[in-house]
Coordinates of C-alpha atoms in Angstrom, one line a residue:
X1 CA 19.8 -3.0 -9.3
X2 CA 21.0 -3.9 -5.8
X3 CA 24.6 -4.0 -7.0
X4 CA 24.1 -0.6 -8.9
X5 CA 21.7 2.4 -8.0
X6 CA 21.1 1.4 -4.4
X7 CA 24.9 0.8 -3.7
X8 CA 25.4 4.4 -4.4
X9 CA 23.1 5.7 -1.6
X10 CA 21.3 7.8 -3.6
X11 CA 19.1 10.2 -1.6
X12 CA 15.5 10.9 -2.5
X13 CA 12.8 12.9 -1.1
X14 CA 10.9 11.3 1.6
X15 CA 7.2 12.7 2.3
X16 CA 6.4 13.6 5.8
X17 CA 4.0 11.4 7.4
X18 CA 2.4 12.3 10.7
X19 CA 0.1 9.4 11.5
X20 CA 0.7 7.3 14.4
X21 CA 2.5 4.0 14.2
X22 CA 4.5 1.7 16.1
X23 CA 7.5 4.0 15.5
X24 CA 7.8 7.8 15.7
X25 CA 7.7 10.1 12.5
X26 CA 11.0 10.6 11.0
X27 CA 12.1 14.1 11.7
X28 CA 12.8 16.5 8.8
X29 CA 16.6 16.0 9.3
X30 CA 16.4 12.2 9.2
X31 CA 14.2 12.5 6.0
X32 CA 16.6 14.8 4.2
X33 CA 19.5 12.5 4.6
X34 CA 17.7 9.3 4.2
X35 CA 19.8 6.6 2.3
X36 CA 19.9 2.8 2.5
X37 CA 22.3 0.2 1.1
X38 CA 21.1 -3.4 0.1
X39 CA 23.0 -4.6 3.2
X40 CA 20.9 -2.2 5.3
X41 CA 17.8 -3.4 4.0
X42 CA 18.9 -7.1 4.2
X43 CA 19.4 -6.6 7.8
X44 CA 16.5 -4.3 8.3
X45 CA 13.9 -5.6 11.2
X46 CA 10.4 -4.5 9.5
X47 CA 7.7 -3.7 11.9
X48 CA 4.4 -5.0 11.2
X49 CA 1.7 -2.9 9.2
X50 CA -1.3 -1.2 11.3
X51 CA -4.6 -2.1 9.6
X52 CA -8.0 -1.5 9.6
X53 CA -11.3 -2.0 7.4
X54 CA -12.1 1.2 5.8
X55 CA -16.1 1.0 5.3
X56 CA -17.6 3.5 2.8
X57 CA -21.2 3.8 2.4
X58 CA -22.2 4.3 -1.3
X59 CA -25.6 5.4 -2.7
X60 CA -26.2 4.8 -6.4
X61 CA -28.9 7.5 -7.3
X62 CA -29.2 6.3 -10.7
X63 CA -31.2 3.2 -9.7
X64 CA -35.0 3.3 -9.8
X65 CA -37.4 3.5 -8.5
X66 CA -35.4 3.6 -5.2
X67 CA -31.9 4.4 -4.4
X68 CA -29.5 1.6 -3.9
X69 CA -27.4 1.7 -0.8
X70 CA -24.0 -0.5 -0.4
X71 CA -21.2 -0.6 2.0
X72 CA -18.0 -1.0 0.5
X73 CA -15.2 -2.6 2.7
X74 CA -11.6 -1.8 1.9
X75 CA -8.6 -3.6 4.1
X76 CA -6.0 -0.6 4.8
X77 CA -2.6 -1.8 5.9
X78 CA -0.2 1.1 6.4
X79 CA 3.5 0.6 7.1
X80 CA 5.7 2.2 9.7
X81 CA 7.6 5.5 9.3
X82 CA 10.9 3.9 8.7
X83 CA 9.6 0.9 6.5
X84 CA 7.6 3.3 4.5
X85 CA 10.8 5.3 3.7
X86 CA 12.2 2.1 2.6
X87 CA 9.5 1.2 0.4
X88 CA 9.5 4.6 -1.1
X89 CA 13.0 4.3 -1.9
X90 CA 12.7 1.0 -3.8
X91 CA 9.4 2.4 -5.4
X92 CA 11.4 5.4 -6.8
X93 CA 14.0 2.9 -8.1
X94 CA 11.5 0.4 -9.7
X95 CA 9.1 3.2 -11.2
X96 CA 12.1 4.1 -13.7
X97 CA 12.6 0.6 -15.0
X98 CA 8.9 0.0 -15.1
X99 CA 8.3 3.3 -17.2
X100 CA 11.1 2.0 -19.7
X101 CA 9.1 -1.3 -20.0
X102 CA 5.7 0.6 -20.6
X103 CA 7.4 2.5 -23.5
X104 CA 9.0 -0.8 -24.9
X105 CA 5.6 -2.2 -24.9
X106 CA 3.7 0.8 -26.0
X107 CA 1.5 1.1 -23.0
X108 CA 2.5 4.5 -22.0
X109 CA -1.2 5.7 -22.8
X110 CA -2.9 2.7 -21.2
X111 CA -1.9 2.7 -17.7
X112 CA -3.1 5.9 -15.9
X113 CA -2.6 5.3 -12.3
X114 CA 0.1 5.3 -9.5
X115 CA 2.4 7.1 -12.1
X116 CA 3.7 10.7 -11.7
X117 CA 3.4 13.6 -14.1
X118 CA 1.3 12.2 -16.6
X119 CA -2.0 14.0 -15.6
X120 CA -5.0 13.3 -12.9
X121 CA -8.2 11.6 -12.9
X122 CA -9.8 14.9 -14.3
X123 CA -7.6 15.0 -17.4
X124 CA -7.9 11.0 -17.7
X125 CA -11.8 11.2 -17.8
X126 CA -11.7 14.0 -20.1
X127 CA -9.6 12.1 -22.5
X128 CA -12.0 9.2 -22.4
X129 CA -15.3 11.5 -22.9
X130 CA -13.4 13.3 -25.8
X131 CA -12.5 10.3 -27.4
X132 CA -16.0 9.2 -27.2
X133 CA -17.2 12.3 -28.8
X134 CA -14.6 12.3 -31.4
X135 CA -15.5 8.6 -32.4
X136 CA -19.2 9.7 -32.9
X137 CA -20.9 6.1 -32.9
X138 CA -19.3 3.6 -30.2
X139 CA -19.4 1.6 -27.4
X140 CA -17.9 2.5 -24.2
X141 CA -17.4 -0.3 -21.4
X142 CA -16.2 0.4 -18.0
X143 CA -15.5 -2.6 -15.6
X144 CA -14.1 -2.9 -12.2
X145 CA -11.9 -5.6 -10.9
X146 CA -13.1 -7.0 -7.5
X147 CA -10.7 -7.1 -4.6
X148 CA -7.9 -6.1 -6.7
X149 CA -5.0 -5.7 -4.3
X150 CA -6.1 -8.8 -2.2
X151 CA -6.2 -11.3 -5.2
X152 CA -2.8 -11.0 -6.7
X153 CA -0.9 -14.4 -6.8
X154 CA 2.6 -14.0 -5.3
X155 CA 4.4 -16.4 -7.6
X156 CA 3.1 -14.2 -10.6
X157 CA 3.8 -10.9 -8.9
X158 CA 7.5 -12.1 -8.4
X159 CA 7.7 -13.2 -12.1
X160 CA 6.3 -9.7 -13.3
X161 CA 9.1 -8.2 -11.0
X162 CA 11.8 -10.0 -12.5
X163 CA 10.9 -8.9 -16.0
X164 CA 10.8 -5.3 -15.0
X165 CA 14.4 -5.6 -13.2
X166 CA 15.5 -8.0 -16.2
X167 CA 16.7 -10.6 -13.7
X168 CA 16.5 -14.3 -13.6
X169 CA 16.3 -14.3 -9.6
X170 CA 15.6 -11.5 -7.1
X171 CA 18.6 -9.9 -5.5
X172 CA 18.7 -10.6 -1.5
X173 CA 17.7 -6.9 -0.8
X174 CA 14.7 -7.5 -3.1
X175 CA 13.9 -11.0 -1.5
X176 CA 13.5 -9.0 1.9
X177 CA 11.3 -6.4 0.2
X178 CA 8.9 -8.9 -1.5
X179 CA 8.7 -11.1 1.5
X180 CA 7.4 -8.1 3.7
X181 CA 5.1 -7.1 1.1
X182 CA 3.5 -10.5 0.3
X183 CA 3.7 -12.4 3.6
X184 CA 3.3 -9.2 5.5
X185 CA 2.3 -8.8 9.2
X186 CA 0.0 -6.7 10.5
X187 CA -2.0 -5.7 13.7
X188 CA -5.6 -4.6 14.1
X189 CA -5.6 -0.7 14.8
X190 CA -8.7 -1.4 17.0
X191 CA -7.2 -4.6 19.0
X192 CA -4.2 -2.8 19.4
X193 CA -5.6 0.3 21.3
X194 CA -7.5 -2.1 23.4
X195 CA -4.3 -3.7 24.8
X196 CA -2.0 -0.7 25.0
X197 CA -4.6 2.2 25.6
X198 CA -4.7 5.7 24.2
X199 CA -1.6 7.0 26.2
X200 CA 1.0 7.7 23.6
X201 CA 4.9 7.6 24.3
X202 CA 7.2 9.6 22.1
X203 CA 4.6 10.1 19.4
X204 CA 4.0 6.4 18.9
X205 CA 1.3 3.8 19.3
X206 CA 3.2 2.2 22.0
X207 CA 6.3 1.8 23.9
X208 CA 9.0 -0.8 22.7
X209 CA 8.4 -2.7 26.0
X210 CA 4.6 -2.8 25.3
X211 CA 5.2 -4.0 21.6
X212 CA 7.6 -6.8 23.0
X213 CA 5.3 -7.9 25.7
X214 CA 1.7 -7.3 24.4
X215 CA 1.6 -6.5 20.7
X216 CA 3.7 -9.4 19.4
X217 CA 1.1 -12.0 20.3
X218 CA -1.8 -10.4 18.3
X219 CA 0.7 -10.0 14.9
X220 CA -1.4 -11.7 12.0
X221 CA 0.6 -12.8 9.0
X222 CA -0.7 -13.1 5.4
X223 CA 0.2 -16.7 4.5
X224 CA -2.6 -17.3 1.8
X225 CA -0.2 -16.8 -1.2
X226 CA -2.1 -13.9 -2.5
X227 CA -2.7 -10.2 -1.9
X228 CA -0.5 -7.2 -1.0
X229 CA -1.4 -4.3 1.6
X230 CA -3.1 -1.1 0.5
X231 CA -1.3 1.2 2.3
X232 CA 2.5 0.9 1.4
X233 CA 4.0 3.2 -1.0
X234 CA 5.0 0.5 -3.3
X235 CA 1.6 -1.1 -3.5
X236 CA 0.4 0.9 -6.4
X237 CA 3.3 0.3 -8.6
X238 CA 3.4 -3.4 -7.7
X239 CA -0.1 -3.5 -8.8
X240 CA 0.8 -2.1 -12.2
X241 CA 3.8 -4.3 -12.7
X242 CA 1.7 -7.3 -11.7
X243 CA -0.8 -6.2 -14.6
X244 CA 1.7 -5.7 -17.3
X245 CA 0.9 -9.2 -18.9
X246 CA -2.7 -8.4 -18.9
X247 CA -2.4 -4.9 -20.1
X248 CA -0.4 -6.0 -23.2
X249 CA -3.0 -8.7 -24.0
X250 CA -5.9 -6.5 -23.5
X251 CA -4.5 -3.6 -25.6
X252 CA -3.5 -5.9 -28.6
X253 CA -6.9 -7.4 -28.2
X254 CA -8.9 -4.0 -28.4
X255 CA -6.6 -2.6 -31.0
X256 CA -7.7 -5.2 -33.4
X257 CA -11.4 -4.2 -33.1
X258 CA -10.2 -0.6 -33.9
X259 CA -10.8 0.7 -30.3
X260 CA -8.7 1.9 -27.4
X261 CA -8.1 0.5 -23.9
X262 CA -7.0 2.1 -20.6
X263 CA -6.9 1.2 -17.1
X264 CA -6.8 3.3 -13.9
X265 CA -5.9 1.0 -11.0
X266 CA -8.8 -1.7 -10.7
X267 CA -11.0 0.4 -13.1
X268 CA -10.8 -0.7 -16.7
X269 CA -12.3 1.2 -19.6
X270 CA -12.6 0.3 -23.3
X271 CA -14.0 2.2 -26.4
X272 CA -15.2 0.2 -29.3
X273 CA -16.1 2.0 -32.5
X274 CA -19.9 1.3 -34.0
X275 CA -22.4 -0.7 -32.3
X276 CA -20.0 -3.7 -31.6
X277 CA -21.2 -6.7 -29.6
X278 CA -19.6 -6.7 -26.4
X279 CA -19.8 -10.6 -25.7
X280 CA -16.9 -11.8 -27.4
X281 CA -15.0 -9.0 -25.6
X282 CA -16.2 -9.4 -22.0
X283 CA -15.5 -13.2 -22.7
X284 CA -11.7 -12.5 -23.6
X285 CA -11.6 -9.7 -20.7
X286 CA -12.5 -12.3 -18.2
X287 CA -10.4 -15.1 -19.5
X288 CA -7.5 -12.6 -19.3
X289 CA -8.2 -11.5 -16.0
X290 CA -8.7 -15.3 -14.8
X291 CA -5.2 -16.0 -16.1
X292 CA -3.9 -13.4 -13.5
X293 CA -6.2 -15.0 -10.8
X294 CA -8.4 -11.8 -11.2
X295 CA -12.2 -11.4 -11.9
X296 CA -14.7 -8.4 -12.5
X297 CA -17.2 -7.1 -10.2
X298 CA -20.2 -7.5 -12.5
X299 CA -22.4 -5.1 -10.4
X300 CA -20.4 -2.4 -11.3
X301 CA -20.0 -2.6 -15.1
X302 CA -21.3 0.0 -17.2
X303 CA -22.0 -0.1 -20.8
X304 CA -22.8 3.1 -22.8
X305 CA -23.7 3.4 -26.6
X306 CA -23.3 6.7 -28.2
X307 CA -24.3 7.8 -31.2
X308 CA -24.6 11.3 -32.7
X309 CA -28.0 13.4 -33.0
X310 CA -27.5 16.9 -34.4
X311 CA -24.7 18.7 -32.7
X312 CA -24.2 16.4 -29.9
X313 CA -24.7 12.8 -28.9
X314 CA -27.2 10.6 -27.2
X315 CA -26.9 7.4 -25.2
X316 CA -28.7 4.2 -24.7
X317 CA -27.9 1.8 -21.7
X318 CA -26.1 3.4 -18.8
X319 CA -25.1 7.0 -18.5
X320 CA -21.2 6.9 -18.9
X321 CA -19.3 7.1 -15.7
X322 CA -15.6 7.1 -15.1
X323 CA -13.5 8.3 -12.4
X324 CA -16.1 10.1 -10.6
X325 CA -17.7 12.0 -13.5
X326 CA -20.7 11.4 -16.0
X327 CA -21.2 12.0 -19.4
X328 CA -24.7 11.8 -21.3
X329 CA -23.4 12.7 -24.7
X330 CA -24.1 16.4 -24.0
X331 CA -22.9 17.3 -20.5
X332 CA -20.1 16.3 -18.4
X333 CA -21.0 16.3 -14.4
X334 CA -19.9 15.1 -11.2
X335 CA -21.5 12.0 -10.2
X336 CA -24.5 12.3 -8.0
X337 CA -22.7 9.8 -5.3
X338 CA -19.9 12.2 -5.1
X339 CA -21.8 15.3 -4.2
X340 CA -23.9 13.1 -1.7
X341 CA -20.6 11.9 0.1
X342 CA -19.2 15.8 0.2
X343 CA -22.6 16.9 1.7
X344 CA -22.7 14.1 4.1
X345 CA -19.2 14.8 5.4
X346 CA -19.7 18.5 5.6
X347 CA -22.9 18.3 7.7
X348 CA -21.2 15.4 9.9
X349 CA -18.2 17.7 10.4
X350 CA -20.0 20.9 11.1
X351 CA -22.1 18.9 13.8
X352 CA -19.1 17.2 15.3
X353 CA -17.0 20.5 15.3
X354 CA -20.0 22.6 17.0
X355 CA -21.0 19.7 19.6
X356 CA -17.0 19.3 20.7
X357 CA -16.8 22.9 21.2
X358 CA -19.9 23.2 23.4
X359 CA -19.1 20.1 25.6
X360 CA -15.7 21.7 26.0
X361 CA -17.1 24.8 27.3
X362 CA -16.0 27.2 24.3
X363 CA -18.3 30.1 23.7
X364 CA -20.2 30.2 20.7
X365 CA -17.8 32.6 19.1
X366 CA -14.9 30.6 19.4
X367 CA -16.4 27.6 17.3
X368 CA -13.3 26.8 14.6
X369 CA -15.4 28.1 11.8
X370 CA -12.3 28.7 9.8
X371 CA -11.4 25.5 9.7
X372 CA -14.9 24.3 8.3
X373 CA -14.7 27.1 5.8
X374 CA -11.3 25.8 4.6
X375 CA -12.7 22.3 4.2
X376 CA -16.1 22.8 2.7
X377 CA -16.3 26.0 0.8
X378 CA -14.6 27.9 -2.2
X379 CA -12.8 30.1 0.0
X380 CA -11.0 27.2 1.3
X381 CA -8.0 25.0 0.4
X382 CA -7.2 24.3 -3.2
X383 CA -7.2 20.7 -2.5
X384 CA -10.8 20.6 -1.0
X385 CA -13.7 19.2 -3.0
X386 CA -15.2 22.3 -4.1
X387 CA -11.9 23.8 -5.4
X388 CA -11.3 20.3 -7.1
X389 CA -14.7 20.6 -8.6
X390 CA -13.9 24.0 -9.9
X391 CA -10.7 22.9 -11.6
X392 CA -12.7 20.1 -13.3
X393 CA -15.2 22.4 -14.4
X394 CA -12.5 24.5 -16.1
X395 CA -10.4 21.7 -17.5
X396 CA -13.2 20.0 -19.0
X397 CA -15.0 23.1 -20.0
X398 CA -18.0 22.3 -18.7
X399 CA -19.8 25.1 -16.6
X400 CA -22.6 22.5 -15.3
X401 CA -20.2 21.1 -13.0
X402 CA -19.8 24.5 -11.3
X403 CA -23.5 25.0 -11.2
X404 CA -23.9 21.5 -9.1
X405 CA -22.3 23.2 -6.4
X406 CA -24.1 26.5 -6.6
X407 CA -25.9 26.1 -3.2
X408 CA -22.9 24.6 -1.3
X409 CA -22.3 27.8 0.7
X410 CA -26.0 28.2 1.7
X411 CA -26.0 24.8 2.8
X412 CA -23.1 25.2 4.5
X413 CA -24.6 28.0 6.3
X414 CA -28.1 26.5 7.3
X415 CA -26.2 23.4 8.6
X416 CA -24.0 25.4 11.0
X417 CA -26.8 27.4 12.3
X418 CA -28.9 24.4 12.7
X419 CA -26.4 23.0 14.9
X420 CA -25.6 26.4 16.8
X421 CA -29.1 26.6 17.9
X422 CA -29.3 23.0 18.7
X423 CA -26.3 23.1 21.2
X424 CA -26.2 26.8 22.2
X425 CA -29.6 27.9 22.3
X426 CA -31.2 24.6 23.1
X427 CA -33.8 24.2 20.3
X428 CA -33.9 21.8 17.2

């Protein structure tokens, strides 16, 4: 690989990234002309990742008699702008070889995440639900791999990469990439802010001098032999490469049962015809994951028994949940927790925007209402949650999804009115 494709300095499209890091963002001109050679990569001085803990509070509305509230912590490590461009370059090269490997193994329909041009989580969820409908009587089981990115063993990852590259050892440029994605260095964003302050220099988190004198002492290194950072353009693809042995074995095992297997990152879904006993299947699943130094998060296991009744299906056990949607044998809906998160974000954004406008001395009429409308209503950007739900409603032929958001405009208006009164009128 290093002696062929990269040697020709093939130019690829580099996504613009505007976040603050230890280096300034790449200009449009630099992105357009970005190209590298193995020699450049071997000599390149990679910067540390900047990291933080992403805490997401989740409410399970299906638990009775009380809702279950859990906090999920996800360690995010994002690469510098120049390093991200290099990672993107290698991801683009490796993905072509990975796609060939998937076709050779017959796994093209089983691996869903971190691949371009094969669909979205809406279409993937629809495919699962459609298959469950067509099978009539079946068991659908969905599993979650705990600490997926953090648990990948580096030796196994290297062997998996070598198989995709069809090499006996890594080329020198790939050794540089591999070392920086496994034994990666990183700095905590909060600690960094305390040391260098909030003053920015040339659109970067700190100056070169500050980096040398203040940042170097707080750099941490992943020396555990496990884990890759979530936040690199390479990470998702490497996770898929790592899972190739597991995907192959699990697909073969489920096929023997007359079922189907699919994996979306750390979400595993299987369908088995009839009322099959899952005990043997789950034992095999756990053994195969253990072979890859991975294990299940049993708290998130969802097992649904579906069988026909009249013109629809009914279910026993857990309601089927997959990639943000639920299916009860008759209706496809957004997960209640997804709706709760949307309204929580909406109300928090409105409160923050109105409060900031008030404390900045802006008149009530100058509140940035257009931005809020764009983010939280159907009049807004096609990428916002409401537009996403409307697309899902159309693709899944489920008008009930659209009905779930029928009150979003009134909730938006009531919340905006509430905080306008609180800050500008002085009443609650």
